[in-house]
Amino acid sequence: MNGKTISVIVPAYNIAPWISRSLDSLLAQSHGDLEIVVVDDGSSDNIREILEGYCEKYPNIKAIYKENGGLYTGYNKAIEVMDTELSICIDSDDSMPHDGIERILKIWKERKDPNVAGLIGLDYDEQGKLIGTLLPEEDSINAASLLCVPGIGDKKYVMCNALWRTIGQMPVFEGEKNFNPHYFVIKLSSKYRFKPVNQCFCIVDYQPDGM
C-alpha cells in the first residue's frame, strides 16, 4: 500500500492544453490523502513531456502510458496499478473543488457500509450550474437505475476498489474504443448500493475532442 486512501484516475488523450489545470486542482486539494493516476491513451501531442515534469516534482502522481484503446481500457489499466481504498475518475479537462477530496473522505468515513460500493456525487459546470438534476434524497440507491432517468445528467462515482476488483476488468473488443465505463456501475449495482451525495465532486469543462 502507498499510504494514500483515494486514487484519482485521470484518463488523457491529446489533451495537453488542459491537463495542467486538472492536475493543479488535484495538487491544491485541502486534504493531501490522495494519489493521482494519469492514464495516457496513446496521445500524439506533447502530453508525455508535461506529465514527466509533474511526476519528477510530485511523488503522488503516477503516469501510465498505453496504446490507444479507448476510455474503458484506461479504466482497466488503472485497476491494475491502484492500491488505495477508494477511487474517483476526473477527466483530464475537468477539475475538483478545493475541498473535494476532504469532503469525499469525510462522507465515506461517516457513511461507509459493507453493502455499499461507493458514493455518487454531482458535476457542476465552470459557472457553478448543476449538470442535470439532484440525486434522490435516500440513504442508498441502485446506481444503475439512475442511468435510465431522463435528464439526470453526468454524475461522479467514488468506488470502493476492493469491490470494484471483484467484478474484474471490462472485456476488450478488438476495434471497439467507445465501450462505456458505466459497465462497472451496472455490474456493481447488481450486488451493492451506492450512497447519494448532493454535493459537487467535479467541475466539468466539456471539450469537443475530449474522451
PDB file of C-alpha atoms in Angstrom:
ATOM      1  CA  MET A   1       0.000   0.000   0.000  1.00  0.00           C
ATOM      2  CA  ASN A   2       1.207   3.531  -0.767  1.00  0.00           C
ATOM      3  CA  GLY A   3      -0.337   5.033   2.377  1.00  0.00           C
ATOM      4  CA  LYS A   4      -2.986   7.002   0.499  1.00  0.00           C
ATOM      5  CA  THR A   5      -6.731   6.430   0.837  1.00  0.00           C
ATOM      6  CA  ILE A   6      -8.043   7.526  -2.563  1.00  0.00           C
ATOM      7  CA  SER A   7      -6.778   7.390  -6.129  1.00  0.00           C
ATOM      8  CA  VAL A   8      -7.874   9.997  -8.645  1.00  0.00           C
ATOM      9  CA  ILE A   9      -7.869   8.437 -12.115  1.00  0.00           C
ATOM     10  CA  VAL A  10      -7.204  10.969 -14.877  1.00  0.00           C
ATOM     11  CA  PRO A  11      -7.730   9.477 -18.370  1.00  0.00           C
ATOM     12  CA  ALA A  12      -5.873  11.500 -21.013  1.00  0.00           C
ATOM     13  CA  TYR A  13      -5.808  11.593 -24.788  1.00  0.00           C
ATOM     14  CA  ASN A  14      -4.329  14.525 -26.766  1.00  0.00           C
ATOM     15  CA  ILE A  15      -5.332  16.924 -24.013  1.00  0.00           C
ATOM     16  CA  ALA A  16      -2.030  18.755 -23.436  1.00  0.00           C
ATOM     17  CA  PRO A  17      -3.577  22.284 -23.296  1.00  0.00           C
ATOM     18  CA  TRP A  18      -5.836  21.322 -20.360  1.00  0.00           C
ATOM     19  CA  ILE A  19      -4.043  18.615 -18.380  1.00  0.00           C
ATOM     20  CA  SER A  20      -2.148  21.073 -16.163  1.00  0.00           C
ATOM     21  CA  ARG A  21      -5.375  22.705 -14.989  1.00  0.00           C
ATOM     22  CA  SER A  22      -6.721  19.338 -13.931  1.00  0.00           C
ATOM     23  CA  LEU A  23      -3.544  18.227 -12.165  1.00  0.00           C
ATOM     24  CA  ASP A  24      -3.063  21.597 -10.456  1.00  0.00           C
ATOM     25  CA  SER A  25      -6.579  21.410  -9.000  1.00  0.00           C
ATOM     26  CA  LEU A  26      -5.767  17.988  -7.551  1.00  0.00           C
ATOM     27  CA  LEU A  27      -2.414  19.069  -6.163  1.00  0.00           C
ATOM     28  CA  ALA A  28      -4.107  22.060  -4.500  1.00  0.00           C
ATOM     29  CA  GLN A  29      -6.607  19.926  -2.579  1.00  0.00           C
ATOM     30  CA  SER A  30      -7.132  20.874   1.059  1.00  0.00           C
ATOM     31  CA  HIS A  31      -6.550  17.219   2.002  1.00  0.00           C
ATOM     32  CA  GLY A  32      -3.446  15.514   0.612  1.00  0.00           C
ATOM     33  CA  ASP A  33      -4.512  11.907   1.204  1.00  0.00           C
ATOM     34  CA  LEU A  34      -4.629  11.053  -2.497  1.00  0.00           C
ATOM     35  CA  GLU A  35      -2.602   9.601  -5.320  1.00  0.00           C
ATOM     36  CA  ILE A  36      -3.105  10.758  -8.912  1.00  0.00           C
ATOM     37  CA  VAL A  37      -3.035   8.112 -11.633  1.00  0.00           C
ATOM     38  CA  VAL A  38      -2.876   9.570 -15.145  1.00  0.00           C
ATOM     39  CA  VAL A  39      -3.532   7.016 -17.894  1.00  0.00           C
ATOM     40  CA  ASP A  40      -2.427   8.320 -21.288  1.00  0.00           C
ATOM     41  CA  ASP A  41      -4.280   6.520 -24.082  1.00  0.00           C
ATOM     42  CA  GLY A  42      -1.622   6.752 -26.792  1.00  0.00           C
ATOM     43  CA  SER A  43      -1.626  10.542 -27.222  1.00  0.00           C
ATOM     44  CA  SER A  44       0.257  12.059 -30.168  1.00  0.00           C
ATOM     45  CA  ASP A  45       0.693  15.550 -28.652  1.00  0.00           C
ATOM     46  CA  ASN A  46       3.304  16.636 -26.096  1.00  0.00           C
ATOM     47  CA  ILE A  47       1.404  15.455 -23.022  1.00  0.00           C
ATOM     48  CA  ARG A  48       4.115  12.938 -22.100  1.00  0.00           C
ATOM     49  CA  GLU A  49       6.622  15.747 -21.657  1.00  0.00           C
ATOM     50  CA  ILE A  50       4.172  17.599 -19.400  1.00  0.00           C
ATOM     51  CA  LEU A  51       3.427  14.508 -17.328  1.00  0.00           C
ATOM     52  CA  GLU A  52       7.081  13.636 -16.852  1.00  0.00           C
ATOM     53  CA  GLY A  53       7.647  17.108 -15.433  1.00  0.00           C
ATOM     54  CA  TYR A  54       4.840  16.628 -12.917  1.00  0.00           C
ATOM     55  CA  CYS A  55       5.983  13.119 -11.944  1.00  0.00           C
ATOM     56  CA  GLU A  56       9.522  14.322 -11.261  1.00  0.00           C
ATOM     57  CA  LYS A  57       8.222  17.045  -8.958  1.00  0.00           C
ATOM     58  CA  TYR A  58       5.303  15.303  -7.220  1.00  0.00           C
ATOM     59  CA  PRO A  59       5.750  11.738  -5.903  1.00  0.00           C
ATOM     60  CA  ASN A  60       1.992  11.185  -5.577  1.00  0.00           C
ATOM     61  CA  ILE A  61       1.494  11.427  -9.367  1.00  0.00           C
ATOM     62  CA  LYS A  62       1.807   8.228 -11.359  1.00  0.00           C
ATOM     63  CA  ALA A  63       1.714   8.296 -15.184  1.00  0.00           C
ATOM     64  CA  ILE A  64       0.803   5.208 -17.196  1.00  0.00           C
ATOM     65  CA  TYR A  65       1.314   5.108 -20.973  1.00  0.00           C
ATOM     66  CA  LYS A  66      -0.576   2.667 -23.178  1.00  0.00           C
ATOM     67  CA  GLU A  67      -1.573   2.110 -26.782  1.00  0.00           C
ATOM     68  CA  ASN A  68      -4.755   3.853 -27.893  1.00  0.00           C
ATOM     69  CA  GLY A  69      -7.726   1.695 -26.997  1.00  0.00           C
ATOM     70  CA  GLY A  70     -10.445   3.991 -25.703  1.00  0.00           C
ATOM     71  CA  LEU A  71     -11.513   5.295 -22.313  1.00  0.00           C
ATOM     72  CA  TYR A  72     -12.646   1.947 -20.930  1.00  0.00           C
ATOM     73  CA  THR A  73      -9.216   0.361 -21.472  1.00  0.00           C
ATOM     74  CA  GLY A  74      -7.760   3.199 -19.402  1.00  0.00           C
ATOM     75  CA  TYR A  75     -10.023   2.185 -16.514  1.00  0.00           C
ATOM     76  CA  ASN A  76      -8.768  -1.379 -16.892  1.00  0.00           C
ATOM     77  CA  LYS A  77      -5.168  -0.194 -16.670  1.00  0.00           C
ATOM     78  CA  ALA A  78      -5.930   1.926 -13.595  1.00  0.00           C
ATOM     79  CA  ILE A  79      -7.370  -1.075 -11.753  1.00  0.00           C
ATOM     80  CA  GLU A  80      -4.058  -2.867 -12.257  1.00  0.00           C
ATOM     81  CA  VAL A  81      -1.943  -0.191 -10.559  1.00  0.00           C
ATOM     82  CA  MET A  82      -4.120   1.260  -7.783  1.00  0.00           C
ATOM     83  CA  ASP A  83      -3.681   0.016  -4.211  1.00  0.00           C
ATOM     84  CA  THR A  84      -5.882   2.526  -2.399  1.00  0.00           C
ATOM     85  CA  GLU A  85      -9.243   2.001  -0.700  1.00  0.00           C
ATOM     86  CA  LEU A  86     -11.209   4.344  -2.984  1.00  0.00           C
ATOM     87  CA  SER A  87     -11.030   5.821  -6.454  1.00  0.00           C
ATOM     88  CA  ILE A  88     -12.702   8.545  -8.478  1.00  0.00           C
ATOM     89  CA  CYS A  89     -12.267   9.422 -12.151  1.00  0.00           C
ATOM     90  CA  ILE A  90     -11.738  13.063 -13.133  1.00  0.00           C
ATOM     91  CA  ASP A  91     -11.456  13.770 -16.856  1.00  0.00           C
ATOM     92  CA  SER A  92      -8.258  15.494 -17.920  1.00  0.00           C
ATOM     93  CA  ASP A  93     -10.133  18.654 -18.972  1.00  0.00           C
ATOM     94  CA  ASP A  94     -12.031  18.865 -15.657  1.00  0.00           C
ATOM     95  CA  SER A  95     -11.086  19.869 -12.117  1.00  0.00           C
ATOM     96  CA  MET A  96     -12.161  19.350  -8.499  1.00  0.00           C
ATOM     97  CA  PRO A  97     -13.352  21.835  -5.886  1.00  0.00           C
ATOM     98  CA  HIS A  98     -10.567  22.807  -3.493  1.00  0.00           C
ATOM     99  CA  ASP A  99     -12.040  20.711  -0.677  1.00  0.00           C
ATOM    100  CA  GLY A 100     -13.415  17.916  -2.861  1.00  0.00           C
ATOM    101  CA  ILE A 101     -11.175  15.115  -1.595  1.00  0.00           C
ATOM    102  CA  GLU A 102     -11.563  16.248   2.009  1.00  0.00           C
ATOM    103  CA  ARG A 103     -15.369  16.120   1.775  1.00  0.00           C
ATOM    104  CA  ILE A 104     -15.376  12.750  -0.003  1.00  0.00           C
ATOM    105  CA  LEU A 105     -13.176  11.113   2.628  1.00  0.00           C
ATOM    106  CA  LYS A 106     -15.217  12.605   5.477  1.00  0.00           C
ATOM    107  CA  ILE A 107     -18.501  11.424   3.981  1.00  0.00           C
ATOM    108  CA  TRP A 108     -17.107   7.966   3.280  1.00  0.00           C
ATOM    109  CA  LYS A 109     -15.874   7.621   6.853  1.00  0.00           C
ATOM    110  CA  GLU A 110     -19.311   8.581   8.170  1.00  0.00           C
ATOM    111  CA  ARG A 111     -21.417   6.546   5.734  1.00  0.00           C
ATOM    112  CA  LYS A 112     -19.341   3.544   4.628  1.00  0.00           C
ATOM    113  CA  ASP A 113     -21.093   0.210   4.800  1.00  0.00           C
ATOM    114  CA  PRO A 114     -20.056  -3.321   3.703  1.00  0.00           C
ATOM    115  CA  ASN A 115     -23.098  -3.433   1.415  1.00  0.00           C
ATOM    116  CA  VAL A 116     -22.182  -0.162  -0.294  1.00  0.00           C
ATOM    117  CA  ALA A 117     -19.869   0.065  -3.311  1.00  0.00           C
ATOM    118  CA  GLY A 118     -19.201   3.783  -3.041  1.00  0.00           C
ATOM    119  CA  LEU A 119     -20.609   7.292  -3.322  1.00  0.00           C
ATOM    120  CA  ILE A 120     -22.307   9.239  -6.118  1.00  0.00           C
ATOM    121  CA  GLY A 121     -21.758  12.988  -6.248  1.00  0.00           C
ATOM    122  CA  LEU A 122     -22.623  15.863  -8.550  1.00  0.00           C
ATOM    123  CA  ASP A 123     -20.968  17.528 -11.536  1.00  0.00           C
ATOM    124  CA  TYR A 124     -21.143  21.299 -11.959  1.00  0.00           C
ATOM    125  CA  ASP A 125     -20.008  23.463 -14.854  1.00  0.00           C
ATOM    126  CA  GLU A 126     -17.471  26.277 -14.527  1.00  0.00           C
ATOM    127  CA  GLN A 127     -20.266  28.817 -13.985  1.00  0.00           C
ATOM    128  CA  GLY A 128     -21.479  26.921 -10.916  1.00  0.00           C
ATOM    129  CA  LYS A 129     -24.504  25.371 -12.616  1.00  0.00           C
ATOM    130  CA  LEU A 130     -25.535  21.834 -11.721  1.00  0.00           C
ATOM    131  CA  ILE A 131     -25.247  19.308 -14.566  1.00  0.00           C
ATOM    132  CA  GLY A 132     -28.599  17.529 -14.754  1.00  0.00           C
ATOM    133  CA  THR A 133     -30.612  17.094 -11.581  1.00  0.00           C
ATOM    134  CA  LEU A 134     -30.053  16.416  -7.896  1.00  0.00           C
ATOM    135  CA  LEU A 135     -29.812  12.858  -6.634  1.00  0.00           C
ATOM    136  CA  PRO A 136     -32.649  11.180  -4.699  1.00  0.00           C
ATOM    137  CA  GLU A 137     -32.693  12.083  -1.011  1.00  0.00           C
ATOM    138  CA  GLU A 138     -32.276   8.495   0.127  1.00  0.00           C
ATOM    139  CA  ASP A 139     -29.724   6.730   2.313  1.00  0.00           C
ATOM    140  CA  SER A 140     -28.639   4.465  -0.546  1.00  0.00           C
ATOM    141  CA  ILE A 141     -29.687   3.839  -4.130  1.00  0.00           C
ATOM    142  CA  ASN A 142     -29.263   1.436  -7.012  1.00  0.00           C
ATOM    143  CA  ALA A 143     -26.863   3.425  -9.173  1.00  0.00           C
ATOM    144  CA  ALA A 144     -27.731   1.536 -12.357  1.00  0.00           C
ATOM    145  CA  SER A 145     -31.313   2.791 -12.134  1.00  0.00           C
ATOM    146  CA  LEU A 146     -30.067   6.378 -12.464  1.00  0.00           C
ATOM    147  CA  LEU A 147     -28.760   5.633 -15.943  1.00  0.00           C
ATOM    148  CA  CYS A 148     -32.368   5.290 -17.129  1.00  0.00           C
ATOM    149  CA  VAL A 149     -33.616   8.580 -15.642  1.00  0.00           C
ATOM    150  CA  PRO A 150     -34.131  11.252 -18.343  1.00  0.00           C
ATOM    151  CA  GLY A 151     -32.195  14.452 -17.667  1.00  0.00           C
ATOM    152  CA  ILE A 152     -30.291  13.079 -14.673  1.00  0.00           C
ATOM    153  CA  GLY A 153     -27.031  14.285 -16.235  1.00  0.00           C
ATOM    154  CA  ASP A 154     -23.468  13.178 -15.627  1.00  0.00           C
ATOM    155  CA  LYS A 155     -22.622  12.158 -12.083  1.00  0.00           C
ATOM    156  CA  LYS A 156     -19.343  11.376 -10.340  1.00  0.00           C
ATOM    157  CA  TYR A 157     -18.754   7.935  -8.823  1.00  0.00           C
ATOM    158  CA  VAL A 158     -16.430   7.162  -5.934  1.00  0.00           C
ATOM    159  CA  MET A 159     -15.705   3.439  -5.992  1.00  0.00           C
ATOM    160  CA  CYS A 160     -14.571   1.061  -3.269  1.00  0.00           C
ATOM    161  CA  ASN A 161     -11.643  -0.551  -5.078  1.00  0.00           C
ATOM    162  CA  ALA A 162     -11.852  -3.917  -3.287  1.00  0.00           C
ATOM    163  CA  LEU A 163     -15.423  -4.380  -4.541  1.00  0.00           C
ATOM    164  CA  TRP A 164     -14.582  -2.964  -7.984  1.00  0.00           C
ATOM    165  CA  ARG A 165     -11.925  -5.650  -8.405  1.00  0.00           C
ATOM    166  CA  THR A 166     -14.454  -8.405  -7.659  1.00  0.00           C
ATOM    167  CA  ILE A 167     -16.153  -7.754 -10.997  1.00  0.00           C
ATOM    168  CA  GLY A 168     -12.889  -7.736 -12.915  1.00  0.00           C
ATOM    169  CA  GLN A 169     -11.866  -5.620 -15.861  1.00  0.00           C
ATOM    170  CA  MET A 170     -14.137  -4.621 -18.699  1.00  0.00           C
ATOM    171  CA  PRO A 171     -13.945  -7.052 -21.637  1.00  0.00           C
ATOM    172  CA  VAL A 172     -11.891  -5.649 -24.511  1.00  0.00           C
ATOM    173  CA  PHE A 173     -13.289  -5.922 -28.034  1.00  0.00           C
ATOM    174  CA  GLU A 174     -10.905  -5.548 -30.950  1.00  0.00           C
ATOM    175  CA  GLY A 175     -11.511  -2.272 -32.777  1.00  0.00           C
ATOM    176  CA  GLU A 176     -14.028  -1.020 -30.189  1.00  0.00           C
ATOM    177  CA  LYS A 177     -12.968   2.173 -28.415  1.00  0.00           C
ATOM    178  CA  ASN A 178     -16.297   3.506 -27.144  1.00  0.00           C
ATOM    179  CA  PHE A 179     -17.417   0.795 -24.704  1.00  0.00           C
ATOM    180  CA  ASN A 180     -18.992   2.829 -21.890  1.00  0.00           C
ATOM    181  CA  PRO A 181     -17.372   2.552 -18.418  1.00  0.00           C
ATOM    182  CA  HIS A 182     -20.895   2.598 -16.957  1.00  0.00           C
ATOM    183  CA  TYR A 183     -20.404  -1.164 -17.306  1.00  0.00           C
ATOM    184  CA  PHE A 184     -18.711  -1.076 -13.891  1.00  0.00           C
ATOM    185  CA  VAL A 185     -21.636   0.739 -12.291  1.00  0.00           C
ATOM    186  CA  ILE A 186     -24.153  -1.698 -13.737  1.00  0.00           C
ATOM    187  CA  LYS A 187     -22.179  -4.746 -12.616  1.00  0.00           C
ATOM    188  CA  LEU A 188     -21.607  -3.417  -9.096  1.00  0.00           C
ATOM    189  CA  SER A 189     -25.248  -2.373  -8.758  1.00  0.00           C
ATOM    190  CA  SER A 190     -26.347  -5.980  -9.183  1.00  0.00           C
ATOM    191  CA  LYS A 191     -24.870  -6.700  -5.730  1.00  0.00           C
ATOM    192  CA  TYR A 192     -24.269  -3.396  -3.955  1.00  0.00           C
ATOM    193  CA  ARG A 193     -25.816   0.014  -3.470  1.00  0.00           C
ATOM    194  CA  PHE A 194     -24.302   3.498  -3.591  1.00  0.00           C
ATOM    195  CA  LYS A 195     -24.660   6.419  -1.198  1.00  0.00           C
ATOM    196  CA  PRO A 196     -26.008   9.551  -2.943  1.00  0.00           C
ATOM    197  CA  VAL A 197     -24.327  12.832  -2.030  1.00  0.00           C
ATOM    198  CA  ASN A 198     -25.843  16.086  -3.282  1.00  0.00           C
ATOM    199  CA  GLN A 199     -22.543  17.941  -3.271  1.00  0.00           C
ATOM    200  CA  CYS A 200     -20.162  18.975  -6.040  1.00  0.00           C
ATOM    201  CA  PHE A 201     -17.439  16.405  -6.632  1.00  0.00           C
ATOM    202  CA  CYS A 202     -16.272  17.693 -10.018  1.00  0.00           C
ATOM    203  CA  ILE A 203     -16.218  20.850 -12.151  1.00  0.00           C
ATOM    204  CA  VAL A 204     -16.608  19.893 -15.798  1.00  0.00           C
ATOM    205  CA  ASP A 205     -15.497  21.664 -18.944  1.00  0.00           C
ATOM    206  CA  TYR A 206     -16.620  19.607 -21.903  1.00  0.00           C
ATOM    207  CA  GLN A 207     -14.164  19.734 -24.806  1.00  0.00           C
ATOM    208  CA  PRO A 208     -15.249  18.820 -28.363  1.00  0.00           C
ATOM    209  CA  ASP A 209     -12.402  16.318 -28.665  1.00  0.00           C
ATOM    210  CA  GLY A 210     -12.379  15.132 -25.043  1.00  0.00           C
ATOM    211  CA  MET A 211     -12.516  11.458 -24.057  1.00  0.00           C
TER     212      MET A 211
END
